[in-house]
Structure formats: structure tokens, C-alpha cells
Coordinates of C-alpha atoms and ligand atoms in Angstrom, one line a residue:
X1 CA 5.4 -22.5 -0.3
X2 CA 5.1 -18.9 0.5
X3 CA 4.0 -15.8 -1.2
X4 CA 3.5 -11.8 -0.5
X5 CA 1.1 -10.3 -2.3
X6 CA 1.3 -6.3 -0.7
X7 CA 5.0 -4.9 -1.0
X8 CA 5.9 -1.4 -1.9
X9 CA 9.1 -0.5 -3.5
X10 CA 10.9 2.9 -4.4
X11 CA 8.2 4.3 -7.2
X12 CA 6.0 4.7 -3.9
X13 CA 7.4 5.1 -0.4
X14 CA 9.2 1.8 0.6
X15 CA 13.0 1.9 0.3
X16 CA 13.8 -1.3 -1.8
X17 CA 13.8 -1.2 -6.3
X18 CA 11.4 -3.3 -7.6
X19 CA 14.6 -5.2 -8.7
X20 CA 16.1 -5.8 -4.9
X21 CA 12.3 -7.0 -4.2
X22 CA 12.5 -9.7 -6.5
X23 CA 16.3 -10.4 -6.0
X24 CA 15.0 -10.7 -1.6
X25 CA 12.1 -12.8 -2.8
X26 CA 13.8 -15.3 -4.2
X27 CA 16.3 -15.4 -1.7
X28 CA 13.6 -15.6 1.1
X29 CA 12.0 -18.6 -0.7
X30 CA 8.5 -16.9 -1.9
X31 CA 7.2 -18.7 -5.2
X32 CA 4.5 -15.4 -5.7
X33 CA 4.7 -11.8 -5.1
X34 CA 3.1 -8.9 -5.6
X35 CA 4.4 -5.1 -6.2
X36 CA 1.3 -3.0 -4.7
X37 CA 2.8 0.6 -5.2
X38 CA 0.5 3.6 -4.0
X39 CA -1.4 4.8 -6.9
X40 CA 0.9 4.0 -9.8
X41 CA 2.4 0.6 -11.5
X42 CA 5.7 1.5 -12.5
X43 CA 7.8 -0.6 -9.7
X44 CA 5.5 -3.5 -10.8
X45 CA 6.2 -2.5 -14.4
X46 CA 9.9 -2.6 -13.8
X47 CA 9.7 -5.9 -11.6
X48 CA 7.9 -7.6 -14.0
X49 CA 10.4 -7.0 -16.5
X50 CA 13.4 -7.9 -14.8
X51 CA 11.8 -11.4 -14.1
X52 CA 11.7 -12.1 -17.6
X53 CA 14.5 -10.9 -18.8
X54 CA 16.1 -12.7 -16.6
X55 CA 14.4 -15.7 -16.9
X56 CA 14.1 -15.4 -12.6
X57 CA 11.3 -18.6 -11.1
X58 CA 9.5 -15.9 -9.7
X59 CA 5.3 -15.2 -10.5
X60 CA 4.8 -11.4 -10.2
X61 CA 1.4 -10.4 -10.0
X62 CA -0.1 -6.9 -11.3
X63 CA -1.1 -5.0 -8.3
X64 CA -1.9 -1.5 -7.0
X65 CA -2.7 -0.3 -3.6
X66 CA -5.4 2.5 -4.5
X67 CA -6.2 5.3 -1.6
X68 CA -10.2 6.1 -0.7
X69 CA -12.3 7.2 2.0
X70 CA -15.6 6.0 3.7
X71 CA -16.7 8.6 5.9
X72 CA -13.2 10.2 6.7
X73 CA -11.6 7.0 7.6
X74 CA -8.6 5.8 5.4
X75 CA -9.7 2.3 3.4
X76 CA -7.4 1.3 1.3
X77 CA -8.0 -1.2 -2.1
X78 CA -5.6 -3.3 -3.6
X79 CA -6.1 -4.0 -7.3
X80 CA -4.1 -7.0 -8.7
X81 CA -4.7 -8.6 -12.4
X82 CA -5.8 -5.6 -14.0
X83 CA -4.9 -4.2 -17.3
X84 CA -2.6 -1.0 -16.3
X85 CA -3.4 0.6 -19.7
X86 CA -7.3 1.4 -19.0
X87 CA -7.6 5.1 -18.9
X88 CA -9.9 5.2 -16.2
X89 CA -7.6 3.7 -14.0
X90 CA -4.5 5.5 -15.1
X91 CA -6.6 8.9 -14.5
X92 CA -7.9 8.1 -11.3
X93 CA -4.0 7.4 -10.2
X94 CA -2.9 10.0 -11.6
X95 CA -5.4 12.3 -9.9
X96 CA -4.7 10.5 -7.0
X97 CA -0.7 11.3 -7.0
X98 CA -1.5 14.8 -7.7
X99 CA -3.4 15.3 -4.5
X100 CA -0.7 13.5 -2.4
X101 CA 1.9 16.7 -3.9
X102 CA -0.3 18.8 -2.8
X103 CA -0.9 17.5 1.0
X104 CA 2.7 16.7 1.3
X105 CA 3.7 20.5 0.5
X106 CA 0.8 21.5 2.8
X107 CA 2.4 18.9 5.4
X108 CA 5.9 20.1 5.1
X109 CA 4.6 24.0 5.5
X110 CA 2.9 23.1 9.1
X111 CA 6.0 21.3 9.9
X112 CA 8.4 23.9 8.6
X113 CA 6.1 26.4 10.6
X114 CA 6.6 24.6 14.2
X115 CA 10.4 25.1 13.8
X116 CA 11.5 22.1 12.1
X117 CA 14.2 23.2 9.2
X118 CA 12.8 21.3 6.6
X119 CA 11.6 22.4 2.6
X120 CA 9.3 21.0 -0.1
X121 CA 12.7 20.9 -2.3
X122 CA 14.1 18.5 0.1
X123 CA 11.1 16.3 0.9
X124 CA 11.0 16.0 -3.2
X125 CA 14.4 15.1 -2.9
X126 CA 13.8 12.4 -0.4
X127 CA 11.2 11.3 -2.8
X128 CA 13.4 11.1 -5.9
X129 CA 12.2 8.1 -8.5
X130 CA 9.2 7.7 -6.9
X131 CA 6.2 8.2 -8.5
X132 CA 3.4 8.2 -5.6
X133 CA 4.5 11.0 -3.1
X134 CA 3.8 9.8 0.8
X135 CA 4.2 10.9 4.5
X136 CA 6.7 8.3 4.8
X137 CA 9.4 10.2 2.4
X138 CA 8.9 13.2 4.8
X139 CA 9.5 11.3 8.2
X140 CA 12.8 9.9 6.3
X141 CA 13.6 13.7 5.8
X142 CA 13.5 14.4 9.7
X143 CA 15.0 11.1 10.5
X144 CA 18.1 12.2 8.2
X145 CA 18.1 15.8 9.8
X146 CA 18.4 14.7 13.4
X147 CA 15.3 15.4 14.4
X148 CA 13.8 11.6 15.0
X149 CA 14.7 8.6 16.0
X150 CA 12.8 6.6 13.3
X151 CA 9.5 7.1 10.9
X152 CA 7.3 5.5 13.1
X153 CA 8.5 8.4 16.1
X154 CA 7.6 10.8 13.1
X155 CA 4.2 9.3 12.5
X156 CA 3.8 9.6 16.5
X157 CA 4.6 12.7 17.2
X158 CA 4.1 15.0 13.8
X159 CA 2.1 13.1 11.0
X160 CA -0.1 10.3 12.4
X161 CA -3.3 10.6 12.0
X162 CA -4.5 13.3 15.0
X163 CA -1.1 14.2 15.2
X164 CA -0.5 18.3 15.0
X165 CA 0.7 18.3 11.3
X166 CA -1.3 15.5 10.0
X167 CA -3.8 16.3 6.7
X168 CA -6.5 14.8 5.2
X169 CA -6.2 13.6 1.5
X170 CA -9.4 14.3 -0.8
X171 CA -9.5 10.7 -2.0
X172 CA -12.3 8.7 -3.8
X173 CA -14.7 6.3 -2.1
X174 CA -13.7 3.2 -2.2
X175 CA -16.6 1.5 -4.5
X176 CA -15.1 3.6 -7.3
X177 CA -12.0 2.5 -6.7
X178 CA -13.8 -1.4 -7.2
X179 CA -15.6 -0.6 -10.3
X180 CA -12.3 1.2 -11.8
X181 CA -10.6 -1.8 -11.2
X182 CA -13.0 -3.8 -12.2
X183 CA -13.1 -1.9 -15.4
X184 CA -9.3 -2.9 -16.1
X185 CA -10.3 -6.4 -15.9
X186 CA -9.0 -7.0 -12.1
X187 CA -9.9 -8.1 -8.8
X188 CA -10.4 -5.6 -5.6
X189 CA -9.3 -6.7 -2.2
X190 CA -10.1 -4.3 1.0
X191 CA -7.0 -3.9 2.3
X192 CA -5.8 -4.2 6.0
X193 CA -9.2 -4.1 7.7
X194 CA -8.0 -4.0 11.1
X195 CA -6.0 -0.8 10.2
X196 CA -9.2 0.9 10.1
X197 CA -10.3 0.0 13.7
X198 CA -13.7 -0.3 13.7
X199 CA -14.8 -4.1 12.7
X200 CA -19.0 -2.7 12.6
X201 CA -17.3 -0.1 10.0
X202 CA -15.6 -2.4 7.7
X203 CA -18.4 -4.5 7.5
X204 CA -20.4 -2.0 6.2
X205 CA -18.0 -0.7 3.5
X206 CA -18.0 -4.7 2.7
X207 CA -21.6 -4.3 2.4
X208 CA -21.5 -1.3 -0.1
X209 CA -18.4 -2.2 -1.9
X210 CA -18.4 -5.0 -4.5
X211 CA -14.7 -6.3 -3.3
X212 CA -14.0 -9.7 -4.8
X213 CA -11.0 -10.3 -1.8
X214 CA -10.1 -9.1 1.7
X215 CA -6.8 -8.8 3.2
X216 CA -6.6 -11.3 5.9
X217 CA -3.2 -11.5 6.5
X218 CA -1.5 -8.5 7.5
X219 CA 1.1 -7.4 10.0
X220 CA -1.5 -5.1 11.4
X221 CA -3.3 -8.0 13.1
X222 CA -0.7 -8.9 15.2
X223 CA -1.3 -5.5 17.0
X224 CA -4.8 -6.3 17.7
X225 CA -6.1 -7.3 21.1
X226 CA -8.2 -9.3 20.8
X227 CA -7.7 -10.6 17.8
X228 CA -10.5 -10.6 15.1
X229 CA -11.1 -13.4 12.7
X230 CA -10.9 -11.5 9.7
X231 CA -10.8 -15.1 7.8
X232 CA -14.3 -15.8 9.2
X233 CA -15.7 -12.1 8.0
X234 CA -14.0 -12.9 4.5
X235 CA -15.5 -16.4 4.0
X236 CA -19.0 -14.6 5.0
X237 CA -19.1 -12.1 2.7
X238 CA -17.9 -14.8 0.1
X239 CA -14.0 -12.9 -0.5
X240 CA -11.2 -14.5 -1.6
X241 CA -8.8 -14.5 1.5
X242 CA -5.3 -12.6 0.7
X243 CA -2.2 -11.9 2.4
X244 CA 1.3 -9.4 2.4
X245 CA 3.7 -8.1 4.7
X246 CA 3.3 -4.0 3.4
X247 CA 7.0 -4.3 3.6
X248 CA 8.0 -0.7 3.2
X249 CA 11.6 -1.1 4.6
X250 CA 11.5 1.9 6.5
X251 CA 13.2 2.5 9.4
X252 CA 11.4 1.7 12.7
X253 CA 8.1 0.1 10.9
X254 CA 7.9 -3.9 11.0
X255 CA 8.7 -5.9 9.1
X256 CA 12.1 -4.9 8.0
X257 CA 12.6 -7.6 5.2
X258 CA 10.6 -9.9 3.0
X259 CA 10.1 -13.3 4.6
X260 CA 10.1 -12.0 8.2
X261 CA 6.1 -12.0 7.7
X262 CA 5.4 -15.2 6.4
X263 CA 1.8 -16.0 4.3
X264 CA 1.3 -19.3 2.9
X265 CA 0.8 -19.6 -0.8
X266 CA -1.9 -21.9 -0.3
X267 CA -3.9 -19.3 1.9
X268 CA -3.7 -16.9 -0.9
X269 CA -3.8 -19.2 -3.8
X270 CA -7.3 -18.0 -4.8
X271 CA -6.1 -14.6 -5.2
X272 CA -2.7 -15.8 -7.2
X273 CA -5.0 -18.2 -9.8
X274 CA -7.7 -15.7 -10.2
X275 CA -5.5 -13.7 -13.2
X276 CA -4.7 -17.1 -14.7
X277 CA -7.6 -16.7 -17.2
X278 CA -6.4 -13.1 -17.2
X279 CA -4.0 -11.7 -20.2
X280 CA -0.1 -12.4 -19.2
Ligands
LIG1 P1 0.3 8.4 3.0 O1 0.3 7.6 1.8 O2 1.0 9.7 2.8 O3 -1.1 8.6 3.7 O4 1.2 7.6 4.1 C1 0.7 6.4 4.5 C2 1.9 5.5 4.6 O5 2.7 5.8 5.7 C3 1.6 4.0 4.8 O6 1.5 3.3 3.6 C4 2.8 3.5 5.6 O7 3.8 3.3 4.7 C5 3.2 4.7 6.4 N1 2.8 4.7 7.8 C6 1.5 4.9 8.3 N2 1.5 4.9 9.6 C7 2.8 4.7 10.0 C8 3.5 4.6 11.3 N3 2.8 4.8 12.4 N4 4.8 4.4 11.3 C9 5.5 4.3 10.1 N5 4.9 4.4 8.9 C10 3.6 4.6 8.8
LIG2 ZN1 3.1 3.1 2.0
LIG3 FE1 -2.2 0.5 3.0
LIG4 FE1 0.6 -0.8 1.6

């Protein structure tokens, strides 16, 4: 059995509806997934619904991927079983979106500025039906233009972090992001700790965080060398051990589709059974 419990769809930046998601999932043979949209649950909302109405064999968990910083390094926390109607939550996203408009018209000006014929109007346009603006939407801008390759050539050479356009986001740490979570009702899971490159970092945001799960399966850890044991760090700080492909389905940026990263359901299981005593 297989699940995938970190997928984004078209109300953040990846390029499938919540609808194709489930319709892929069920196609690729997962029994769980999870929608985990940047900063807002409407995809989830929307994929949830569809497997009911249509009576589809699929679970679909709750989940949010929730952007913070720890001492100017990117951590991000997924939030799955939570009720999405707390309105600390809700605010916090909310906030959260509203910087992102901001940085990614701040983005778009530095770009415009170094000669690439590109406008706020069109990026928003790029962006249309999502709800969680992201760099991604403007790298699919300058891939349509002719100007790139692929998003990940974008990332490289204009919006990667260090890159000459790249901005910071003001972004909250991420213990508030637990305890809002928490507050909801839900479980919070550090996300892709070998994104943030710096294992004598991450465990000290374990140390100050009150996570109840760590991401331990992610494609990011097939680009480490070595390779850390992120299932020995999680089982000694007592987390639940999780796992997703972050399929976007953008251009250039693995994996492509669902099932081409495989996690066991049975390696995630704790996560999946942890909202059972939650409300449906
Ligand atoms: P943002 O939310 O605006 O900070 O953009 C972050 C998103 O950009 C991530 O969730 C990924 O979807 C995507 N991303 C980050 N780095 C890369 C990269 N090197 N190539 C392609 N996509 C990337
Ligand atoms: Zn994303
Ligand atoms: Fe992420
Ligand atoms: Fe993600």
C-alpha cells in the first residue's frame, strides 16, 4: 500500500486541480493522500469534496504546508488533521498569502528591471485560481515567454535563494506555526529537513519547536550526499515519521507525477491514524 501525504495543487503553485490529484492517485494505486497547499485549504477543500461526492476509495487528509523562519533560513510546517475553521489559523494564512503578493510584485519589479519583459498583471495571471501566490507562478511566466528552459533554470539563475532577484518573505517562526496548528486540533510535522541544509540547525529548531512529526521521506534526500538518517533523528526526538513527493508538476522539478516517488503507507501510517480520533 502506498500513500502521499505533501502534494500541491492549483490553489497554491503546482499545476494539477485538486480533482486531477485525486483522479492520478487512484490511478497510481495510493490508498492515502494529502493536499498540503501553501498557506490556504481550498484545493484540500475541493478534493475532499469530490471524493465523496463521488463515492471515490480514496482517504484525503486535511493538510497545510505553513511558511516560517528560524534565523533567516526557510522551515517549512505541514499541518494535517486540523479544523480549517479556527480563526487563528485562517488569519495567520491569510497574513501569510498577503506577504507572498507583496514579495512576488517586489520580485517581478527586480526582474522587470534587469530587462526581462515581464508585469505583475501577467504573473497574476499565471497565478489565476490560486489562492497562495509563489515564485514558482513567476518562473512559469518566463518559461512561457521564451526566456527559460524550465522553472528550475529560473530558480538557478533569477529567484533561488542568493540568486540576483531572490527576496526574503517576513514569515513567522515556526513554533507559532505548531501551537496555531495545534490550536485547530492538528498535528505539526517539520517539513523537508534536508532542504534546510544544516542537520546541527534542524535539530535545534526540533529542540524549540513542539512538532509532533518530521518529514522523513522526501525527494530532497535523494540529493543529499551523504545521506542522513532523518528516520533515526525522528525516532530520537520521539516524531511520528511522514512522507510525500511535493509533487508540484512543474516543468523541470522532480517528480513529474504522483507515484513516481513512492512512500509506503505503512511508514506513514502513524501520521494517517493520528486524525482518526479527530472530527471527519
Ligand atoms: P515560494 O513559496 O515563493 O517561496 O516558492 C517556493 C516554491 O518554489 C517551492 O514550494 C517549490 O515549489 C518551488 N521551488 C523552490 N526551489 C525550486 C527549484 N530550485 N526549482 C524549481 N522549483 C523550486
Ligand atoms: Zn510550492
Ligand atoms: Fe516546502
Ligand atoms: Fe511543498
Amino acid at each position: 500500500m502506498l500513500a502521499d501525504l505533501h502534494i500541491h495543487t492549483t490553489f497554491s503553485d503546482g499545476i494539477n486541480t485538486p480533482e486531477a490529484i485525486v483522479r492520478q492517485a487512484v490511478a497510481a494505486g495510493l490508498s492515502a493522500i494529502a493536499i498540503t497547499d501553501h498557506d490556504n485549504v481550498r484545493g484540500c477543500d475541493r478534493a475532499m469534496a469530490y471524493v465523496r461526492d463521488e463515492k471515490i476509495p480514496l482517504k484525503v487528509l486535511r493538510g497545510v504546508e505553513i511558511d516560517t523562519n528560524y534565523k533567516g533560513k526557510d522551515v517549512h510546517v505541514l499541518g494535517y488533521h486540523f479544523s480549517e475553521t479556527e480563526p487563528a489559523l485562517r488569519q495567520a494564512m491569510a497574513w501569510n498569502r498577503s506577504q507572498r503578493v507583496d514579495r512576488a510584485q517586489r520580485i517581478t519589479e527586480k526582474i522587470h528591471s534587469l530587462g526581462y519583459d515581464i508585469t505583475f498583471q501577467e504573473v497574476l495571471a499565471e497565478a489565476a485560481g490560486s489562492r497562495s501566490l509563489g515564485r514558482p507562478h513567476i518562473a512559469r511566466l518566463l518559461v512561457k515567454k521564451g526566456f527559460f528552459p524550465d522553472v528550475k533554470a529560473v530558480f538557478d539563475t533569477l529567484i533561488g535563494k542568493g540568486k540576483p532577484c531572490y527576496l526574503r518573505q517576513v514569515k513567522l517562526p515556526p513554533r507559532e506555526a505548531a501551537a496555531l496548528i495545534h490550536q485547530a486540533g492538528g498535528i505539526a510535522v517539520l517539513a523537508h529537513p534536508a532542504e534546510i541544509e544544516d542537520p546541527a540547525l534542524v535539530e535545534e529548531i526540533l529542540d524549540s519547536t513542539p512538532f509532533d512529526g518530521m518529514e522523513v521521506w522526501h525527494p530532497s534526500v535523494l540529493q543529499e550526499s551523504p545521506r542522513h538518517d532523518w528516520l533515526a533523528v525522528a525516532r530520537s526526538h520521539h516524531l511520528i515519521p511522514s512522507g510525500g513527493s511535493d509533487l508540484h508538476g512543474n516543468p523541470g522539478r522532480f517528480p513529474s507525477r504522483l507515484g513516481e516517488f513512492p512512500v509506503r503507507y505503512e511508514d506513514v501510517a502513524g501520521i494517517i491514524e493520528s486524525g482518526q480520533s479527530c472530527r471527519e
